[in-house]
Short mmCIF file of C-alpha atoms in Angstrom, two decimals:
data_model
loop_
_atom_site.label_atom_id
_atom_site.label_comp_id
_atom_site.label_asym_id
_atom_site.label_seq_id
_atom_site.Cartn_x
_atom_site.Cartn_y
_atom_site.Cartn_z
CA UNK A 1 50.14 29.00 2.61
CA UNK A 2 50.22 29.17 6.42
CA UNK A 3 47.67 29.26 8.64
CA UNK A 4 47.76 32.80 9.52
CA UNK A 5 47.80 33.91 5.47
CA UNK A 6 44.84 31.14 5.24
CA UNK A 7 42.71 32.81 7.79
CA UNK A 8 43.42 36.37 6.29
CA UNK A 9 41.99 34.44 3.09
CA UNK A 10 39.08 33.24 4.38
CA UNK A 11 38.36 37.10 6.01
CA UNK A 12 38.45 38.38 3.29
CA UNK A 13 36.30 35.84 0.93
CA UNK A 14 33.51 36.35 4.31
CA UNK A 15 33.52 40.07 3.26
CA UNK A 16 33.31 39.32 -0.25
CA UNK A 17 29.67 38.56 0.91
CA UNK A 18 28.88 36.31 -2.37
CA UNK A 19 27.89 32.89 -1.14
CA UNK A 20 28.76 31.03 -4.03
CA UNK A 21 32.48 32.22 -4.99
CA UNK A 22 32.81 31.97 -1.42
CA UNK A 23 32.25 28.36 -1.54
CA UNK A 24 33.91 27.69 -4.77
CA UNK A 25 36.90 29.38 -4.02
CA UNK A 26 37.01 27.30 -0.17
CA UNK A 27 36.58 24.12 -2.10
CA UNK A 28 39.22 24.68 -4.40
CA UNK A 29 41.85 25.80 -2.22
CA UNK A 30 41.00 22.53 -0.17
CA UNK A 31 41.44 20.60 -3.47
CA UNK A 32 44.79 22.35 -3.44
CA UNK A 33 46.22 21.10 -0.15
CA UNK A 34 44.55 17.14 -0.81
CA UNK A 35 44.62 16.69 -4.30
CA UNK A 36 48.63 16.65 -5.02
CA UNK A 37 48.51 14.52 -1.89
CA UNK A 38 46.43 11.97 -2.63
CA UNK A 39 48.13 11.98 -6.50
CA UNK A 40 51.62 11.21 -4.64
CA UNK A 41 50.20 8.12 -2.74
CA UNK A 42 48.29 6.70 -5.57
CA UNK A 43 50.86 7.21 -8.29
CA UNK A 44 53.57 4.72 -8.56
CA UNK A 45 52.68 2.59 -6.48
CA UNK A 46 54.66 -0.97 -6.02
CA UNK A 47 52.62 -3.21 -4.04
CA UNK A 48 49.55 -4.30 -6.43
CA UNK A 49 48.56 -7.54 -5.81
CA UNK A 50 44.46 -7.00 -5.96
CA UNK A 51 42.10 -7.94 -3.92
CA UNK A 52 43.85 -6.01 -1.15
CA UNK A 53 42.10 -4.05 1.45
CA UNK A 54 44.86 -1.49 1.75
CA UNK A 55 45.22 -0.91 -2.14
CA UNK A 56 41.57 -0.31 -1.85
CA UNK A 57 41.88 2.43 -0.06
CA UNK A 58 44.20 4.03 -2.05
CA UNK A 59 41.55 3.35 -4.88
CA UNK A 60 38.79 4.69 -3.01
CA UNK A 61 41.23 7.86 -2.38
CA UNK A 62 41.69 8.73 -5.99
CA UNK A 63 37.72 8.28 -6.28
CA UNK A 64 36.75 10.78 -4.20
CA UNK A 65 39.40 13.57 -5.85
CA UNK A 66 38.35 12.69 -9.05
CA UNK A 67 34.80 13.02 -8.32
CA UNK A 68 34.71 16.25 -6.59
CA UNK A 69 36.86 17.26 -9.70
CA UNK A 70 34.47 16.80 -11.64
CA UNK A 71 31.76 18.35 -9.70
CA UNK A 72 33.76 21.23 -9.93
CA UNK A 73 33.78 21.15 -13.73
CA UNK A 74 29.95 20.37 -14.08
CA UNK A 75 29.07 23.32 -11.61
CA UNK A 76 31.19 25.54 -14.00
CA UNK A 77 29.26 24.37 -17.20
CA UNK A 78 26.37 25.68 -15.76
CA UNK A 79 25.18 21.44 -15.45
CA UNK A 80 24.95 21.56 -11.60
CA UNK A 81 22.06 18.90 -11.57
CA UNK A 82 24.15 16.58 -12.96
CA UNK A 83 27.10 16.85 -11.00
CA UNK A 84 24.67 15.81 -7.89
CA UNK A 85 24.76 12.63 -9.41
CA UNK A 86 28.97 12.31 -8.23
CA UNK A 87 27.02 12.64 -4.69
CA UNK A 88 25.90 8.58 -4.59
CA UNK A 89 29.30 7.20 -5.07
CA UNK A 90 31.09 9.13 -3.09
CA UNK A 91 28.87 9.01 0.03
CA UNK A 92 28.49 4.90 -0.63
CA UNK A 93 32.63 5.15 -1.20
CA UNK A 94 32.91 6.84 2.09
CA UNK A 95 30.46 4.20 4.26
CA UNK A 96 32.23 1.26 2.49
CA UNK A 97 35.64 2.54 3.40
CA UNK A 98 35.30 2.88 6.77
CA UNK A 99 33.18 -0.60 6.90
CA UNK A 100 35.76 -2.36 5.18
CA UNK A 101 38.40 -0.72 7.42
CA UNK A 102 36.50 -2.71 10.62
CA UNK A 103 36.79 -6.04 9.47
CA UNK A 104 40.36 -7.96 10.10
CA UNK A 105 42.94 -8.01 7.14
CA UNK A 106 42.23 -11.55 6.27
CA UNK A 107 38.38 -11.54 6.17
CA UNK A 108 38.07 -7.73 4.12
CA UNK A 109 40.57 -9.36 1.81
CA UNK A 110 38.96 -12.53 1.30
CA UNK A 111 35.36 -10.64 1.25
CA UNK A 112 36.75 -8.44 -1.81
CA UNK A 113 37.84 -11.33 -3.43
CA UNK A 114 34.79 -12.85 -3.80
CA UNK A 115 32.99 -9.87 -4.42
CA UNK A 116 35.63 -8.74 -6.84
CA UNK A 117 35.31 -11.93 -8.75
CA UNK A 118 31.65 -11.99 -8.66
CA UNK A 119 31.07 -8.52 -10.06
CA UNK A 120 33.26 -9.64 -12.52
CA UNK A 121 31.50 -12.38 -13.70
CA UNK A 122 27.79 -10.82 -12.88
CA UNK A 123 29.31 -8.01 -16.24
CA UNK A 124 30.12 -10.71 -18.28
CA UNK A 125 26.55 -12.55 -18.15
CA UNK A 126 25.48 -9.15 -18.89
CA UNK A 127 27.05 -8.39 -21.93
CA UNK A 128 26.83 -11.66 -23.16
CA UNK A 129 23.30 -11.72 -22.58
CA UNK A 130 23.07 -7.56 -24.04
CA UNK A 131 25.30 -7.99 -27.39
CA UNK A 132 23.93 -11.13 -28.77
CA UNK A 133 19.98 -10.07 -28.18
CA UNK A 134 21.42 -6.47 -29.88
CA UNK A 135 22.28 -8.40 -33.13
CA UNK A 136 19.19 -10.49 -32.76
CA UNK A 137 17.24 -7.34 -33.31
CA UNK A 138 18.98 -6.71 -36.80
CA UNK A 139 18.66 -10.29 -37.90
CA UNK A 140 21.60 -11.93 -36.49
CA UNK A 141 20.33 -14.98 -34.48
CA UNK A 142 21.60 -15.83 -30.69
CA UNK A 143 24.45 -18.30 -30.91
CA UNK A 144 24.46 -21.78 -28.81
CA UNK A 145 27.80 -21.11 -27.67
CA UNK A 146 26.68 -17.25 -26.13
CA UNK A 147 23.25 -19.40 -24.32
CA UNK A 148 25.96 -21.95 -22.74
CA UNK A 149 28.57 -19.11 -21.52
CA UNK A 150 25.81 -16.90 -19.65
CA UNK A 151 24.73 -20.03 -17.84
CA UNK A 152 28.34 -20.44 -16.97
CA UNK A 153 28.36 -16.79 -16.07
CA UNK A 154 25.66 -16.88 -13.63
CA UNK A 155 26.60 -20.50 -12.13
CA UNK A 156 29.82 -18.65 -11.13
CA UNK A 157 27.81 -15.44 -9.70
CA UNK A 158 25.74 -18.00 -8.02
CA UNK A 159 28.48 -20.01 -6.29
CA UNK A 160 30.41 -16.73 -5.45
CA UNK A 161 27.06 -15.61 -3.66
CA UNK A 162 27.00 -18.82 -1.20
CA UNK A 163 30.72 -18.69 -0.92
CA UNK A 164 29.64 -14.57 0.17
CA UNK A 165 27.22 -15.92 2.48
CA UNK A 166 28.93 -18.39 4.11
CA UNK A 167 31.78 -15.58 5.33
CA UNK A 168 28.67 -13.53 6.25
CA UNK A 169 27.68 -16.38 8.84
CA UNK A 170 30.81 -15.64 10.32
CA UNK A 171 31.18 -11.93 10.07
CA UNK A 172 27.36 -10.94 10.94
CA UNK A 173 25.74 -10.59 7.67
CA UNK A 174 23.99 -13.58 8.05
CA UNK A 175 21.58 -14.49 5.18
CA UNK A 176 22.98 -12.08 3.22
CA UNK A 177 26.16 -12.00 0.16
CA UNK A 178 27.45 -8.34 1.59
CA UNK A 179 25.77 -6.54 3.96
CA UNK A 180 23.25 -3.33 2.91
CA UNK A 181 24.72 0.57 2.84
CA UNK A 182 22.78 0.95 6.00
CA UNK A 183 24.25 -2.02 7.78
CA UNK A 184 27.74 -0.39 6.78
CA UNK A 185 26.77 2.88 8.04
CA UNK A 186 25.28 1.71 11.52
CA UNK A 187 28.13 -0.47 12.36
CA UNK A 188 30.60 2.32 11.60
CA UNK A 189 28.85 5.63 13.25
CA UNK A 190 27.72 6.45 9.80
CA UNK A 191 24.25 6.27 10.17
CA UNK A 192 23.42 9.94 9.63
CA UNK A 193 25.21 10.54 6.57
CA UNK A 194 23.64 7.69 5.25
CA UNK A 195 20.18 8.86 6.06
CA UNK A 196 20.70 12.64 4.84
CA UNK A 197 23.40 12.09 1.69
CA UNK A 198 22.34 8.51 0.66
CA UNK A 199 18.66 9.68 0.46
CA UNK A 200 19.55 13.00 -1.36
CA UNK A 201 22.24 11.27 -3.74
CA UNK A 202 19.80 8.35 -4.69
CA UNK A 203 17.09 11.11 -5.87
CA UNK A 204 19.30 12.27 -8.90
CA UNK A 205 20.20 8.49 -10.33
CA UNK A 206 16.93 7.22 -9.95
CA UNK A 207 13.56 8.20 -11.93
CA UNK A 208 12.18 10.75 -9.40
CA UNK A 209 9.17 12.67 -9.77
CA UNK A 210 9.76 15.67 -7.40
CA UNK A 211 12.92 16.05 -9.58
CA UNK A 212 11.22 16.22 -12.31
CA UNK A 213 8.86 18.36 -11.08
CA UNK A 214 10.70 20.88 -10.09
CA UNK A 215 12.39 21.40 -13.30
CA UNK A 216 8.85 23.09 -14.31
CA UNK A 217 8.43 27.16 -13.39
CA UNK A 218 6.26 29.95 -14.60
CA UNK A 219 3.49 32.11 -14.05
CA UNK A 220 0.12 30.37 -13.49
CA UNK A 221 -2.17 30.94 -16.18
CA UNK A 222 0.93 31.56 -18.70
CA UNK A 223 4.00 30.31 -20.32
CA UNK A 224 5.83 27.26 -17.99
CA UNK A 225 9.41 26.26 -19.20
CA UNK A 226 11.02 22.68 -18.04
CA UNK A 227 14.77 22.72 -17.37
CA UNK A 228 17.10 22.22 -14.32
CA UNK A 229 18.45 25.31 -15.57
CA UNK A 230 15.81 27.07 -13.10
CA UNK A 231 17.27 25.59 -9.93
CA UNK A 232 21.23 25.88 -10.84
CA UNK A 233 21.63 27.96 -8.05
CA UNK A 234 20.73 25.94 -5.74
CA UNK A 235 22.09 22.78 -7.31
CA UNK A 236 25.69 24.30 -7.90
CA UNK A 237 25.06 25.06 -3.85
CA UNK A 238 24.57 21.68 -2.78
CA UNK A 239 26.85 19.72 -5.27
CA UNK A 240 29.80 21.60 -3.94
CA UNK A 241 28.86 21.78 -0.82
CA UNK A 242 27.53 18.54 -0.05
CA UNK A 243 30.41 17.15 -2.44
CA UNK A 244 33.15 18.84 -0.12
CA UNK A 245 31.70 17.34 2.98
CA UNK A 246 31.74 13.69 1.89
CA UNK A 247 35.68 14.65 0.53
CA UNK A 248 36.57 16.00 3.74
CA UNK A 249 34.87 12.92 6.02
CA UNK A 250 36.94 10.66 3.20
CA UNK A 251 39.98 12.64 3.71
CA UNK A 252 40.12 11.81 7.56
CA UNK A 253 39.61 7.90 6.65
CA UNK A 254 42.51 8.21 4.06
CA UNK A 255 44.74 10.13 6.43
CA UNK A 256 44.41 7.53 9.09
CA UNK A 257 45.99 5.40 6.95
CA UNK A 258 48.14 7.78 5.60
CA UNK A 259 49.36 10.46 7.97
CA UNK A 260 52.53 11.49 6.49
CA UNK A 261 51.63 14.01 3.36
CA UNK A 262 49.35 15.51 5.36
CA UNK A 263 51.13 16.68 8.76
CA UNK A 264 52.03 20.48 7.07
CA UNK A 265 48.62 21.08 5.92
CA UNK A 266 46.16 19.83 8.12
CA UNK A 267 45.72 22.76 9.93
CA UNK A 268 44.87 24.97 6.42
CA UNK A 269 42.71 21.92 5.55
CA UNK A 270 40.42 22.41 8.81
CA UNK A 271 40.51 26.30 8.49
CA UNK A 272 38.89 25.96 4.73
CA UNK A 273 36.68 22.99 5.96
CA UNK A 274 35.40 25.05 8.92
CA UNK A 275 34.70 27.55 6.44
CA UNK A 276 32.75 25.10 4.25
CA UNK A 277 31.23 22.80 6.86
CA UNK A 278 30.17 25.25 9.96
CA UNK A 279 27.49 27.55 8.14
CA UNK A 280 26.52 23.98 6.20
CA UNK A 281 25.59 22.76 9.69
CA UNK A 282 24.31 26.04 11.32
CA UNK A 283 22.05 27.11 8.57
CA UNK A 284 21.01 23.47 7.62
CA UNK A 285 21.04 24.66 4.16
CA UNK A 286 21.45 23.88 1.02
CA UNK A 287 18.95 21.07 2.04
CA UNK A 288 16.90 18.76 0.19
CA UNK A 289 14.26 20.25 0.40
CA UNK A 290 13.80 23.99 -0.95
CA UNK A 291 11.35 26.45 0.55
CA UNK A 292 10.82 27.49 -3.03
CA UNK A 293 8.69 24.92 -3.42
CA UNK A 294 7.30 24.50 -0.05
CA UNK A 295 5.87 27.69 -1.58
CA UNK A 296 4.63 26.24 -4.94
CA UNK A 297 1.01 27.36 -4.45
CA UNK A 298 1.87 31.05 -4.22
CA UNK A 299 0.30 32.36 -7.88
CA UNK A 300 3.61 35.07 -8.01
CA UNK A 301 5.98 31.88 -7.99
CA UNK A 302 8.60 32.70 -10.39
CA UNK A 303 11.77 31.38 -11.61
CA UNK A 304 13.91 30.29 -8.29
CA UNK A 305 16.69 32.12 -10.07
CA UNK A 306 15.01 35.11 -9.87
#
């Protein structure tokens, strides 16, 4: 599709005047132009030889398609609230891309070495610790052998963590094994994605009372129902909205890196963006927060569906 037949397209989905298929159908025909893209440079690929900063990226790449795929499929199952939850790694897989892009070859490779090898080992102190204690509790006892493997587990996380810190002396993280999301987002210009997605993002994987709260509508004085059903709406709004953004920010890193599948459809890719991304940032909506319940003292508060 050129650009001329995409603009027609994107007339006519404006005049459509429904908000939602609007969206949908601009975030799908962006998946169109990325998706087989990103599929062609992470498929078959000859050069794996992990921890490697550039095969990251690649992995980071498929990420990001995968999870706004599946945003996609959660929004049309009528499970928008939990398709927010795809937000978090995909904003944290965006800072850490570009943070990881700023350090020289050498030191990102030798950083995700460690921290490649660590996580590995922090998992396996963790199970070890989980499955034993799991047949404790139906009368199987903890063996000596599992005791003296999870203190050779965490004597490796341990020694990985100085060996972390040590490269942080040298790379400004002093103190510290990795630097924190926010560190990663102020050193790469990232700062206000992390302070607007990270913050929205963490609300739906961590115990969160407004959340919860808000799953609860009725009429005062009567009958209350408690479902994220109320707000799907809104939630289907922001997950593919919100989603898109982060994919689109991503798909600039990747392309960097990358130019070559991408020269023949940039231009479509920007047109569907703008058409995504422009009344996002104009209307500053769907936000966080929802004037619904800014509103929740009003006694004629319904449904936010309604």
């Amino acid at each position: 599709m050129n650009a001329n037949n995409v603009e027609q397209r994107v007339k006519d989905l404006i005049e459509s005047g429904d908000p939602l298929f609007m969206v949908e159908s601009a975030v799908n025909e962006v998946r169109k132009l990325i998706d087989p893209r990103i599929e062609l440079i992470t498929e078959s690929v000859t050069q794996v030889e992990p921890p490697d900063r550039d095969l990251l990226n690649l992995c980071i790449a498929r990420r990001q398609t995968e999870a706004l795929s599946s945003i996609m499929k959660l929004c049309a199952e009528g499970q928008s609230y939990s398709a927010t939850a795809l937000l978090r790694p995909m904003c944290e897989d965006l800072i850490f891309g570009r943070w990881i892009n700023t350090l020289s070859k050498s030191d990102a490779d030798q950083f995700l070495m460690l921290k490649t090898l660590q996580e590995i080992f922090r998992g396996e102190a963790a199970q070890e610790s989980f499955f034993p204690a799991l047949r404790a509790a139906y009368g199987r006892n903890r063996t000596e052998a599992s005791e003296k493997r999870i203190e050779f587990y965490k004597a490796q996380v341990k020694n990985l963590g100085e060996k972390l810190k040590d490269l942080g002396q040298l790379l400004g993280w002093k103190g510290r094994e990795s630097p924190s999301v926010k560190r990663m987002a102020e050193q790469t210009d990232s700062l206000a994605i992390y302070e607007f997605f990270y913050h929205a993002s963490s609300s739906s994987v961590h115990a969160n009372p407004h959340h919860m709260y808000r799953m609860v509508w009725g009429t005062p004085g009567g009958n209350f129902s408690i479902t994220n059903g109320h707000m799907e709406s809104y939630y289907r709004h922001l997950a593919m909205i919100h989603g898109s953004y982060l994919y689109f920010e991503h798909w600039q890193l990747i392309q960097s890196h990358h130019p070559g599948p991408f020269e023949d459809v940039s231009e479509a890719i920007n047109i569907w963006l703008a058409l995504l991304i422009i009344p996002f940032a104009e209307n500053e909506s769907p936000g966080i927060i929802t004037k619904r319940e800014l509103a929740w003292r009003n006694p004629e508060r319904g449904s936010p569906k309604e």
